[in-house]
Amino acid sequence: MTTNEKTNAESNNEQETMSKEKWDELIRAVRHNGLVSLKKHFDEVEVQVLNQEMYGPVFIYQVKDDSNDVYACGFFLRELITLFQSDRNPAEWMASFFVELMKTKGGNLLPKPPESEEETIALIDKVLVPQCVKAVQEEFAPEKVHAGLELNEEHGPVIEAGFPSIREGNNVCAFPVHLLFTHLMLNRDPSELLLQGLYKIREEHGMN
């Protein structure tokens, strides 16, 4: 089972152990660093911090293009902390999501959250699962890749993907549906998590 739930849980644990002042300071610092990073690429940037029940603080950034169309994308606290502490280029990484969104002209705000369990299930069955399966199969074509909705005893519903051709060792990665669904609601491509997991499997087996 591949999942970043642990790191999100760590964020919640940190909030419990940190004083409110330190926690608020951390949120302000991450919020500010995100703004500074995106303003290297876009003139108009706004941010809103929301508290997601399962994953803690989520930073929703909005940018405008030359036509004044607005594009929005959300990021988790833990991934931004890791990003700003790494040797990677935060500005390039964050901006890449908006560059991708801007390929569709006319703006792209966050999707409207489903209002009922029926709408949620429909989004999962008709959008989330097909999108992930298609992306995984296209990425590794013509190699055969298994991908689909499964039920995991520990994590509940997951989307699983793997290589049937790998006979020994780990050949499967899986992510909880609720995590992938959250990515979808933040204008993030949920299939990216599966693709990263699959490339890691290939690397472990010396297939890259």
Tab-separated table of C-alpha atoms in Angstrom:
chain	number	residue	atom	x	y	z
A	1	MET	CA	0.000	0.000	0.000
A	2	THR	CA	1.457	3.310	-1.077
A	3	THR	CA	-0.078	6.334	0.602
A	4	ASN	CA	0.881	9.741	1.939
A	5	GLU	CA	-1.727	9.575	4.679
A	6	LYS	CA	1.078	9.195	7.191
A	7	THR	CA	2.543	12.581	6.382
A	8	ASN	CA	-0.867	14.229	6.559
A	9	ALA	CA	-1.494	12.586	9.915
A	10	GLU	CA	1.882	13.919	11.022
A	11	SER	CA	0.650	17.440	10.239
A	12	ASN	CA	-2.303	16.938	12.558
A	13	ASN	CA	-0.030	15.523	15.257
A	14	GLU	CA	2.283	18.513	14.923
A	15	GLN	CA	-0.658	20.829	15.493
A	16	GLU	CA	-1.422	18.997	18.735
A	17	THR	CA	2.158	19.267	20.013
A	18	MET	CA	2.889	22.836	18.832
A	19	SER	CA	1.559	25.901	20.613
A	20	LYS	CA	-1.166	27.815	18.806
A	21	GLU	CA	1.241	30.710	18.242
A	22	LYS	CA	3.864	28.440	16.648
A	23	TRP	CA	1.233	26.681	14.544
A	24	ASP	CA	-0.217	29.971	13.281
A	25	GLU	CA	3.305	31.156	12.528
A	26	LEU	CA	3.966	27.997	10.485
A	27	ILE	CA	0.764	28.461	8.478
A	28	ARG	CA	1.614	32.126	7.787
A	29	ALA	CA	5.139	31.208	6.696
A	30	VAL	CA	3.970	28.481	4.292
A	31	ARG	CA	1.222	30.752	2.944
A	32	HIS	CA	3.764	33.546	2.357
A	33	ASN	CA	6.361	31.280	0.738
A	34	GLY	CA	3.724	30.000	-1.679
A	35	LEU	CA	2.741	33.530	-2.642
A	36	VAL	CA	6.361	34.558	-3.190
A	37	SER	CA	7.018	31.458	-5.301
A	38	LEU	CA	3.992	31.930	-7.565
A	39	LYS	CA	4.568	35.678	-7.969
A	40	LYS	CA	7.826	34.822	-9.735
A	41	HIS	CA	5.647	33.541	-12.593
A	42	PHE	CA	2.285	35.316	-12.255
A	43	ASP	CA	1.445	38.957	-11.565
A	44	GLU	CA	-1.788	38.403	-9.649
A	45	VAL	CA	-1.861	35.712	-6.971
A	46	GLU	CA	-4.292	35.186	-4.098
A	47	VAL	CA	-4.431	32.498	-1.419
A	48	GLN	CA	-6.992	31.080	0.956
A	49	VAL	CA	-6.215	28.568	3.713
A	50	LEU	CA	-8.889	25.970	4.430
A	51	ASN	CA	-8.901	23.199	7.011
A	52	GLN	CA	-9.649	19.858	5.407
A	53	GLU	CA	-11.121	17.447	7.939
A	54	MET	CA	-8.946	14.483	7.021
A	55	TYR	CA	-5.776	16.180	5.749
A	56	GLY	CA	-5.517	19.379	7.783
A	57	PRO	CA	-4.639	22.803	6.298
A	58	VAL	CA	-4.975	23.129	2.531
A	59	PHE	CA	-3.651	26.178	0.679
A	60	ILE	CA	-5.828	27.263	-2.256
A	61	TYR	CA	-3.898	29.556	-4.594
A	62	GLN	CA	-5.550	31.500	-7.419
A	63	VAL	CA	-3.719	33.157	-10.283
A	64	LYS	CA	-4.847	35.239	-13.261
A	65	ASP	CA	-3.576	34.922	-16.809
A	66	ASP	CA	-3.170	37.704	-19.369
A	67	SER	CA	-6.878	37.490	-20.201
A	68	ASN	CA	-7.835	37.961	-16.511
A	69	ASP	CA	-9.137	34.409	-16.348
A	70	VAL	CA	-8.743	32.835	-12.899
A	71	TYR	CA	-7.207	29.422	-12.217
A	72	ALA	CA	-7.171	27.715	-8.821
A	73	CYS	CA	-5.177	24.825	-7.372
A	74	GLY	CA	-4.804	23.438	-3.850
A	75	PHE	CA	-1.769	22.131	-1.973
A	76	PHE	CA	-1.382	20.215	1.289
A	77	LEU	CA	0.570	21.682	4.205
A	78	ARG	CA	2.987	18.770	4.475
A	79	GLU	CA	3.903	18.732	0.786
A	80	LEU	CA	4.585	22.491	0.805
A	81	ILE	CA	6.749	22.230	3.935
A	82	THR	CA	8.710	19.405	2.290
A	83	LEU	CA	8.981	21.435	-0.924
A	84	PHE	CA	10.299	24.587	0.756
A	85	GLN	CA	12.831	22.568	2.769
A	86	SER	CA	14.122	20.647	-0.259
A	87	ASP	CA	16.643	21.505	-2.949
A	88	ARG	CA	13.902	21.623	-5.568
A	89	ASN	CA	12.695	24.845	-7.182
A	90	PRO	CA	9.415	25.677	-5.392
A	91	ALA	CA	8.412	28.352	-7.881
A	92	GLU	CA	8.803	26.059	-10.893
A	93	TRP	CA	6.975	23.178	-9.209
A	94	MET	CA	3.976	25.211	-8.016
A	95	ALA	CA	3.709	27.157	-11.274
A	96	SER	CA	3.688	23.939	-13.324
A	97	PHE	CA	0.204	23.079	-12.034
A	98	PHE	CA	-1.193	26.412	-13.216
A	99	VAL	CA	0.591	26.195	-16.568
A	100	GLU	CA	-1.177	22.857	-17.070
A	101	LEU	CA	-4.557	24.295	-16.024
A	102	MET	CA	-4.114	27.258	-18.378
A	103	LYS	CA	-4.019	24.943	-21.369
A	104	THR	CA	-7.803	25.093	-21.033
A	105	LYS	CA	-8.713	28.708	-21.767
A	106	GLY	CA	-11.443	30.562	-19.899
A	107	GLY	CA	-10.366	29.931	-16.312
A	108	ASN	CA	-10.550	26.893	-14.082
A	109	LEU	CA	-11.789	27.315	-10.499
A	110	LEU	CA	-12.001	24.448	-8.021
A	111	PRO	CA	-14.753	21.931	-8.818
A	112	LYS	CA	-18.002	22.281	-6.934
A	113	PRO	CA	-18.012	19.703	-4.104
A	114	PRO	CA	-20.705	17.016	-4.408
A	115	GLU	CA	-23.764	17.738	-2.288
A	116	SER	CA	-24.769	14.150	-1.579
A	117	GLU	CA	-23.343	10.664	-1.248
A	118	GLU	CA	-24.936	9.776	-4.599
A	119	GLU	CA	-23.103	12.648	-6.320
A	120	THR	CA	-19.842	11.608	-4.660
A	121	ILE	CA	-20.208	8.011	-5.826
A	122	ALA	CA	-21.077	9.171	-9.336
A	123	LEU	CA	-17.970	11.372	-9.473
A	124	ILE	CA	-15.799	8.488	-8.299
A	125	ASP	CA	-17.305	5.961	-10.720
A	126	LYS	CA	-17.664	8.214	-13.773
A	127	VAL	CA	-14.727	10.611	-13.435
A	128	LEU	CA	-12.080	9.613	-10.904
A	129	VAL	CA	-11.655	5.913	-11.644
A	130	PRO	CA	-11.851	6.188	-15.472
A	131	GLN	CA	-9.437	9.145	-15.460
A	132	CYS	CA	-6.867	7.251	-13.389
A	133	VAL	CA	-7.203	4.002	-15.344
A	134	LYS	CA	-6.884	5.785	-18.697
A	135	ALA	CA	-3.830	7.800	-17.610
A	136	VAL	CA	-2.027	4.734	-16.258
A	137	GLN	CA	-2.717	2.604	-19.334
A	138	GLU	CA	-1.732	5.361	-21.769
A	139	GLU	CA	1.491	6.143	-19.873
A	140	PHE	CA	2.835	2.611	-20.140
A	141	ALA	CA	1.306	1.443	-23.432
A	142	PRO	CA	1.768	-0.994	-25.049
A	143	GLU	CA	2.789	-2.739	-21.806
A	144	LYS	CA	-0.189	-4.241	-20.001
A	145	VAL	CA	-0.987	-2.481	-16.717
A	146	HIS	CA	-3.619	-3.545	-14.232
A	147	ALA	CA	-5.662	-0.630	-12.841
A	148	GLY	CA	-8.996	-0.373	-11.114
A	149	LEU	CA	-11.065	0.043	-7.960
A	150	GLU	CA	-10.336	-2.420	-5.161
A	151	LEU	CA	-11.265	-2.846	-1.497
A	152	ASN	CA	-8.390	-2.846	0.987
A	153	GLU	CA	-8.948	-4.213	4.499
A	154	GLU	CA	-6.992	-1.398	6.158
A	155	HIS	CA	-7.672	1.596	3.904
A	156	GLY	CA	-11.104	0.813	2.472
A	157	PRO	CA	-11.742	1.603	-1.211
A	158	VAL	CA	-8.508	2.156	-3.141
A	159	ILE	CA	-7.487	2.592	-6.737
A	160	GLU	CA	-4.828	0.011	-7.439
A	161	ALA	CA	-2.393	-0.218	-10.328
A	162	GLY	CA	0.377	-2.645	-11.122
A	163	PHE	CA	2.382	-4.648	-13.623
A	164	PRO	CA	1.207	-8.257	-14.188
A	165	SER	CA	4.506	-8.934	-15.971
A	166	ILE	CA	6.417	-8.554	-12.694
A	167	ARG	CA	6.233	-11.991	-11.090
A	168	GLU	CA	8.453	-11.511	-8.043
A	169	GLY	CA	8.447	-8.791	-5.402
A	170	ASN	CA	6.129	-5.805	-5.189
A	171	ASN	CA	4.287	-5.136	-8.443
A	172	VAL	CA	1.332	-3.041	-7.210
A	173	CYS	CA	0.717	0.428	-5.763
A	174	ALA	CA	-2.587	1.664	-4.375
A	175	PHE	CA	-3.988	4.900	-2.996
A	176	PRO	CA	-7.147	5.453	-0.915
A	177	VAL	CA	-10.045	6.740	-2.985
A	178	HIS	CA	-10.644	9.592	-0.545
A	179	LEU	CA	-7.084	10.845	-1.050
A	180	LEU	CA	-7.348	10.724	-4.842
A	181	PHE	CA	-10.801	12.329	-4.658
A	182	THR	CA	-9.356	15.178	-2.553
A	183	HIS	CA	-6.718	15.755	-5.236
A	184	LEU	CA	-9.461	15.903	-7.853
A	185	MET	CA	-11.345	18.520	-5.801
A	186	LEU	CA	-8.153	20.603	-5.563
A	187	ASN	CA	-7.706	20.705	-9.368
A	188	ARG	CA	-4.818	18.255	-9.074
A	189	ASP	CA	-4.458	15.255	-11.364
A	190	PRO	CA	-5.029	12.228	-9.076
A	191	SER	CA	-3.433	9.866	-11.591
A	192	GLU	CA	-0.044	11.501	-10.905
A	193	LEU	CA	0.124	9.673	-7.564
A	194	LEU	CA	-0.413	6.332	-9.281
A	195	LEU	CA	2.102	7.116	-12.003
A	196	GLN	CA	4.739	8.056	-9.420
A	197	GLY	CA	4.054	4.808	-7.570
A	198	LEU	CA	4.330	2.758	-10.745
A	199	TYR	CA	7.589	4.394	-11.812
A	200	LYS	CA	8.979	3.672	-8.354
A	201	ILE	CA	8.072	-0.007	-8.802
A	202	ARG	CA	9.821	-0.068	-12.193
A	203	GLU	CA	12.879	1.547	-10.640
A	204	GLU	CA	12.937	-1.039	-7.829
A	205	HIS	CA	12.972	-3.791	-10.467
A	206	GLY	CA	15.586	-2.083	-12.633
A	207	MET	CA	13.133	-1.502	-15.474
A	208	ASN	CA	13.847	2.187	-16.129
